[in-house]
mmCIF file of C-alpha atoms in Angstrom:
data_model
loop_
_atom_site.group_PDB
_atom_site.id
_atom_site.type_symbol
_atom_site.label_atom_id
_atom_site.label_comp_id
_atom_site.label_asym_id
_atom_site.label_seq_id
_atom_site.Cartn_x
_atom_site.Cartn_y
_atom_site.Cartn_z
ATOM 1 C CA UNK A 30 0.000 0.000 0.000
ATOM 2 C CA UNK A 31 1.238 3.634 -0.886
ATOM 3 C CA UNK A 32 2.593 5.818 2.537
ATOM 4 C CA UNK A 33 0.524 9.035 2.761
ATOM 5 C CA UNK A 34 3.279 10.387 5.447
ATOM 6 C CA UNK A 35 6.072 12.274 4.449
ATOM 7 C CA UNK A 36 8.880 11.962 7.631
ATOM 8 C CA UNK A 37 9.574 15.380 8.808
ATOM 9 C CA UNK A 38 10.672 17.743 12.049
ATOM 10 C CA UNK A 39 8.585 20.967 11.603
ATOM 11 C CA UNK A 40 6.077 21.785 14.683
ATOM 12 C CA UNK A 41 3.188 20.184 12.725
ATOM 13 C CA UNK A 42 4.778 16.786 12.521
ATOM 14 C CA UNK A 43 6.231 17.310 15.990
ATOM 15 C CA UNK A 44 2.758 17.693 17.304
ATOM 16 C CA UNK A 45 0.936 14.718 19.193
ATOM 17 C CA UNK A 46 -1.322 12.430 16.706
ATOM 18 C CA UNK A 47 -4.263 13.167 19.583
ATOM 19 C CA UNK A 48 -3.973 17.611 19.002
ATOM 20 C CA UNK A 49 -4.012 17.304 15.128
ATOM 21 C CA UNK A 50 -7.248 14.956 14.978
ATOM 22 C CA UNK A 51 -8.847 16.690 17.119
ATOM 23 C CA UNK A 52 -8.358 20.556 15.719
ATOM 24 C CA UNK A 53 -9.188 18.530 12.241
ATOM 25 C CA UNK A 54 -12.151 17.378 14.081
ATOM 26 C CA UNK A 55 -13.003 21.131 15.454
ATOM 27 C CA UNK A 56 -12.057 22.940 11.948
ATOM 28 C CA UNK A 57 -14.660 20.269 10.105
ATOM 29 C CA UNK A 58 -17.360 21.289 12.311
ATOM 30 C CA UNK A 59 -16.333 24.964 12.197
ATOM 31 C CA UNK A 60 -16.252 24.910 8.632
ATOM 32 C CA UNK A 61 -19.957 23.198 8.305
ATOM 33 C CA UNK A 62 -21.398 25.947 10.811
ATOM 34 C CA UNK A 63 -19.931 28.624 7.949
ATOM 35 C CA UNK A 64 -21.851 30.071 4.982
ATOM 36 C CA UNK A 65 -20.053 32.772 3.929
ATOM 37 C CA UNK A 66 -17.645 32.273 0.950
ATOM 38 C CA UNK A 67 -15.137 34.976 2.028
ATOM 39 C CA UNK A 68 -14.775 33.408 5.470
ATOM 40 C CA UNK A 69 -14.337 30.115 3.718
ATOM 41 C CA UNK A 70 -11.767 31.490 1.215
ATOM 42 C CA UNK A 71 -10.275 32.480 4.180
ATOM 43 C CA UNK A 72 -10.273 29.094 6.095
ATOM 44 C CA UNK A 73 -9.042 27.778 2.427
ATOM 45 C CA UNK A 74 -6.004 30.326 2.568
ATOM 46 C CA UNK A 75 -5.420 29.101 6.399
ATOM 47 C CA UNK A 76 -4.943 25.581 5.300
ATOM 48 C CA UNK A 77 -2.671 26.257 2.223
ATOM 49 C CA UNK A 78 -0.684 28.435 4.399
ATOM 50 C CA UNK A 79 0.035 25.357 6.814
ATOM 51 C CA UNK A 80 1.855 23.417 4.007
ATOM 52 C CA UNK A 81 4.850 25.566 4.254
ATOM 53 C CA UNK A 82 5.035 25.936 7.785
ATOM 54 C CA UNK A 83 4.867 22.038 7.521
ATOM 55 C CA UNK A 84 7.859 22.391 5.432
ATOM 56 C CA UNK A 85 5.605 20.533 2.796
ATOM 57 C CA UNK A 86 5.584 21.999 -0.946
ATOM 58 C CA UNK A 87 2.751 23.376 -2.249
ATOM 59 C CA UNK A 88 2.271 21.348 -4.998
ATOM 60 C CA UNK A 89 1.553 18.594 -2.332
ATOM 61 C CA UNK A 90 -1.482 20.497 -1.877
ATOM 62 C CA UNK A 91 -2.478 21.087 -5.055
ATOM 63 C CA UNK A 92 -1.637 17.348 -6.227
ATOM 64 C CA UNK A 93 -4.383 16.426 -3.294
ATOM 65 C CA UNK A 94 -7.076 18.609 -5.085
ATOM 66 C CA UNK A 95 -6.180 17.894 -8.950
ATOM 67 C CA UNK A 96 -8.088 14.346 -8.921
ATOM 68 C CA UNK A 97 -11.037 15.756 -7.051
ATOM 69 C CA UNK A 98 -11.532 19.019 -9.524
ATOM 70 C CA UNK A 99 -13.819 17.278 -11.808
ATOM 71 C CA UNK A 100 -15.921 16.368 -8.897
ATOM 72 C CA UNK A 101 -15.872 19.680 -6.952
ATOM 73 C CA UNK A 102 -16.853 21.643 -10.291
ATOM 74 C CA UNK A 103 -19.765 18.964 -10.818
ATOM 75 C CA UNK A 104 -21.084 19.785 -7.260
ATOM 76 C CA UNK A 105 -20.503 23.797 -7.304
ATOM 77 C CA UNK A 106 -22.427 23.499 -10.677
ATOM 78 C CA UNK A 107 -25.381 21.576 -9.383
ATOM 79 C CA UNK A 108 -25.687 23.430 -5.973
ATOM 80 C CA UNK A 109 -25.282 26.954 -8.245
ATOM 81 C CA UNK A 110 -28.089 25.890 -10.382
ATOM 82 C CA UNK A 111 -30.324 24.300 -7.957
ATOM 83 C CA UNK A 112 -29.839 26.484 -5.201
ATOM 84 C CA UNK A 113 -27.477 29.982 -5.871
ATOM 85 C CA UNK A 114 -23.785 30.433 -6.698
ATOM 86 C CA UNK A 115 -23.049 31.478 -3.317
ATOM 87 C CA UNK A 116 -24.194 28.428 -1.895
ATOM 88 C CA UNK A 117 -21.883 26.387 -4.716
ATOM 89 C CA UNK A 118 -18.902 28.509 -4.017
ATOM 90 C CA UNK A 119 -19.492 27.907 0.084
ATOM 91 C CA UNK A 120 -19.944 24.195 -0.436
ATOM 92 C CA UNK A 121 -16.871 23.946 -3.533
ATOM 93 C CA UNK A 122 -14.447 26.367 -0.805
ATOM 94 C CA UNK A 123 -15.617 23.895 2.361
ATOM 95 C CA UNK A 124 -14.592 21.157 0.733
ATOM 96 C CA UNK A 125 -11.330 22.310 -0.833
ATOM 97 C CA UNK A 126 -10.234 23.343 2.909
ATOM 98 C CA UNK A 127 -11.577 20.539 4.614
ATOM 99 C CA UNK A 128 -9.506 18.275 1.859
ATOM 100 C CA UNK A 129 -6.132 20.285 2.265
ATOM 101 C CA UNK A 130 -6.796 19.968 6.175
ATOM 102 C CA UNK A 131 -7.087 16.497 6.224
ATOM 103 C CA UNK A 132 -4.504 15.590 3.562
ATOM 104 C CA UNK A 133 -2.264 17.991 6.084
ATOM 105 C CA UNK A 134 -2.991 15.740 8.995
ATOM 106 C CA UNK A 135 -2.075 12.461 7.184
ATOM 107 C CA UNK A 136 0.896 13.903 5.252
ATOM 108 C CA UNK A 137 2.483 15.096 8.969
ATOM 109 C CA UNK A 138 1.669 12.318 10.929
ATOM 110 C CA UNK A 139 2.362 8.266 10.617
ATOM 111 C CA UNK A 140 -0.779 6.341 10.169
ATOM 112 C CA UNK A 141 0.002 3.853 13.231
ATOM 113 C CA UNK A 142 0.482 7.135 15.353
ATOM 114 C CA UNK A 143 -3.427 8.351 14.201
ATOM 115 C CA UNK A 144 -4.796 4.731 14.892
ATOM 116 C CA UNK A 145 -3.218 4.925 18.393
ATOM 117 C CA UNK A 146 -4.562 8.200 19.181
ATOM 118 C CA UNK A 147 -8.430 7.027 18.146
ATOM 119 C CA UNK A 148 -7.651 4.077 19.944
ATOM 120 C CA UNK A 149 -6.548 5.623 23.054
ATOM 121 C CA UNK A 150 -9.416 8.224 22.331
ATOM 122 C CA UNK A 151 -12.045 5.316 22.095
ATOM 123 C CA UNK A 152 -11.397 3.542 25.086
ATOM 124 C CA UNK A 153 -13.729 4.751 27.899
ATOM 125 C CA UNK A 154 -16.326 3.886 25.363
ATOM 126 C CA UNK A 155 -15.444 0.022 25.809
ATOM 127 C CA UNK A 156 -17.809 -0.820 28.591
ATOM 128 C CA UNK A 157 -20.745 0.930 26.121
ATOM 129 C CA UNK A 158 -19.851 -2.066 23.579
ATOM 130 C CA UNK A 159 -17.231 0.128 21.303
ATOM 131 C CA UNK A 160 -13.995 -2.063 19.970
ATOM 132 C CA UNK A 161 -11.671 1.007 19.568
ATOM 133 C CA UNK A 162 -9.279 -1.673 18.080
ATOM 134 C CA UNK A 163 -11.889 -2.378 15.113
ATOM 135 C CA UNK A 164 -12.763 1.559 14.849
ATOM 136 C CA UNK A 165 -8.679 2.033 14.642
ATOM 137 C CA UNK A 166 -8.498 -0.625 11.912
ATOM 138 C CA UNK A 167 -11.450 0.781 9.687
ATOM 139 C CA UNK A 168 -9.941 4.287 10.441
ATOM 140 C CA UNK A 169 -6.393 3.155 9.238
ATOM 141 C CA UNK A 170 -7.999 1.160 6.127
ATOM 142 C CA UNK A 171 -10.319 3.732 4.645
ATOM 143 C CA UNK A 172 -6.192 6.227 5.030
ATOM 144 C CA UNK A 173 -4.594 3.912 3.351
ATOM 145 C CA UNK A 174 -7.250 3.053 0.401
ATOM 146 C CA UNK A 175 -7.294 7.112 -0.607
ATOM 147 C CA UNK A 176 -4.216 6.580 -2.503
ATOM 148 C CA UNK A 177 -5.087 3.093 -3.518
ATOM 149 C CA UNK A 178 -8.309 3.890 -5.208
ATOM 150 C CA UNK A 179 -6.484 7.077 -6.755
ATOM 151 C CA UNK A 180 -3.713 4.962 -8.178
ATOM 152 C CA UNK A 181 -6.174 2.467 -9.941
ATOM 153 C CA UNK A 182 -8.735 5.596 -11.145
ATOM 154 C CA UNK A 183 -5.138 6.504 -12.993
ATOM 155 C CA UNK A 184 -4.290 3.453 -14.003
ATOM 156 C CA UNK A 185 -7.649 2.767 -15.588
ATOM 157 C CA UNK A 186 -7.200 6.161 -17.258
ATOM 158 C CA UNK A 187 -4.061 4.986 -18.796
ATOM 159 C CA UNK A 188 -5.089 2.202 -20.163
ATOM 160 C CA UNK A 189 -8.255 3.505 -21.661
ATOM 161 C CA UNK A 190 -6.301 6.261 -22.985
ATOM 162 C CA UNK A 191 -3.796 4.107 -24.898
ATOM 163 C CA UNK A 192 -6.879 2.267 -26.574
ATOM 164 C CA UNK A 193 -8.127 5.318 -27.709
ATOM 165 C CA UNK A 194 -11.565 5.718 -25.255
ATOM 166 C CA UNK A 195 -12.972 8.588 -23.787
ATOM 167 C CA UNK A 196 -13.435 9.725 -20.765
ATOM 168 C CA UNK A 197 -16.820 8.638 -19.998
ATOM 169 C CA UNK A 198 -17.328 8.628 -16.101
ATOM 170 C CA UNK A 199 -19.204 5.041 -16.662
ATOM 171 C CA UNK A 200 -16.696 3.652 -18.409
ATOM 172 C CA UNK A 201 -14.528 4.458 -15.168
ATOM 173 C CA UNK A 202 -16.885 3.924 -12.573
ATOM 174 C CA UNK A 203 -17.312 0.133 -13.657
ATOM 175 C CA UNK A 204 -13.422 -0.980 -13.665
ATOM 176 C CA UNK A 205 -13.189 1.255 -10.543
ATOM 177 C CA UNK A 206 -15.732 -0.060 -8.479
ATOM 178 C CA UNK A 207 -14.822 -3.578 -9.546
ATOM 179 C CA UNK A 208 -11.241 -3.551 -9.136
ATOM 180 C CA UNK A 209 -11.877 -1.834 -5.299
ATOM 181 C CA UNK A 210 -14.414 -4.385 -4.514
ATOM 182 C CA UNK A 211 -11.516 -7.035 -5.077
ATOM 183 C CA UNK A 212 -9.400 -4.989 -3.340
ATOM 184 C CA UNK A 213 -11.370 -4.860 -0.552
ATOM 185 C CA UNK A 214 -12.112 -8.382 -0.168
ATOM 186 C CA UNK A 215 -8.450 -8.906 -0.749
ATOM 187 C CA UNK A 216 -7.922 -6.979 2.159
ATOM 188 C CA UNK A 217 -10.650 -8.848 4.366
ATOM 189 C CA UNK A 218 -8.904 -12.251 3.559
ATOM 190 C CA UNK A 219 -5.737 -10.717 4.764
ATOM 191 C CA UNK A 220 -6.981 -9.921 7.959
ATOM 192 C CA UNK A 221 -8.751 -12.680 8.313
ATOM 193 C CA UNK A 222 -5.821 -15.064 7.809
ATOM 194 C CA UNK A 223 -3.940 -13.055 10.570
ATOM 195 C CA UNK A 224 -6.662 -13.943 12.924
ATOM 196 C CA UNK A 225 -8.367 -10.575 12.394
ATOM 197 C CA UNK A 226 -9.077 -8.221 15.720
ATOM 198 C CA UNK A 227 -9.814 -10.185 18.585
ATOM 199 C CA UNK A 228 -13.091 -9.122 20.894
ATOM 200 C CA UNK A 229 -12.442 -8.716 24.366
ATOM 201 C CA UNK A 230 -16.006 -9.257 25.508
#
């Protein structure tokens, strides 16, 4: 699987795994409670201006966003037309910051060090019937498959470039979903085999 964290000593990657999910958590729900595109922008400037203080390039952030343009412009279009062009340029801007954020999070900190954290974070909730270990796991799979899935959306790209195809979004979709399906069951059978997470119940 492809490493989303790129080894570093700035003050973001120095800081616990526990502080950076949880001001991820807090500038999510900020973000949602917003409307106004200029404060947006401005939470969108905030989180491009963290890559260099990460000591991360910038073109890591914009690499995160080029594979979701096509999707962003498809939503800001539909919530323009259906509802007003403010609303699609709040809702395009949220998720463009909320993207950056995240990708920030994962770039600056290992994965085992956020699956800890949620684990640790998840444990009073044992005697209410929570398995933090399982939450951890599904946490650190759905990391890990982001880059996955992107790889194979390119791949199949490639290849239906060099037969000469379009780019139809079915003709994606299909190979996509079936190729991550087989993925993921690859991945179940894995874990499985290993004796998967034990319950302690």
């Amino acid at each position: 699987m492809i490493a989303l964290y790129r080894p570093g000593d700035s003050p973001i990657h120095r800081l616990p795994a526990g502080v950076k999910l949880l001001a991820l958590a807090l500038a999510g729900t900020g973000l949602m409670l917003v409307s106004a595109p200029s404060a947006l922008a401005a939470a969108l400037a905030a989180a491009l201006a963290l890559y260099p203080a990460a000591r991360l390039p910038l073109r890591d952030a914009v690499a995160t966003l080029r594979p979701l343009l096509s999707i962003l412009a498809i939503l800001f279009l539909l919530q323009g037309l259906l509802v007003s062009w403010e609303a699609g340029a709040a809702l395009a801007l949220r998720f463009c910051a909320l993207i950056l954020a995240a990708a920030l999070v994962t770039l600056t900190t290992p994965a085992s060090a956020m699956i800890d954290a949620v684990a640790r974070a998840l444990a009073p909730l044992r005697p209410l019937g929570v398995a933090p270990e399982r939450v951890a796991l599904a946490l650190s799979l759905a990391i890990r498959f982001v880059p996955v899935l992107a790889a194979t959306a390119s791949a199949i790209r490639e290849a239906q470039a060099a037969r000469g195809l379009g780019s139809s979004p079915l003709a994606l979709a299909v190979p996509l979903i079936v190729r991550t399906l087989a993925t993921a069951e690859a991945a179940a059978e894995a874990i499985e085999a290993r004796g998967g997470i034990e319950d302690d119940a």
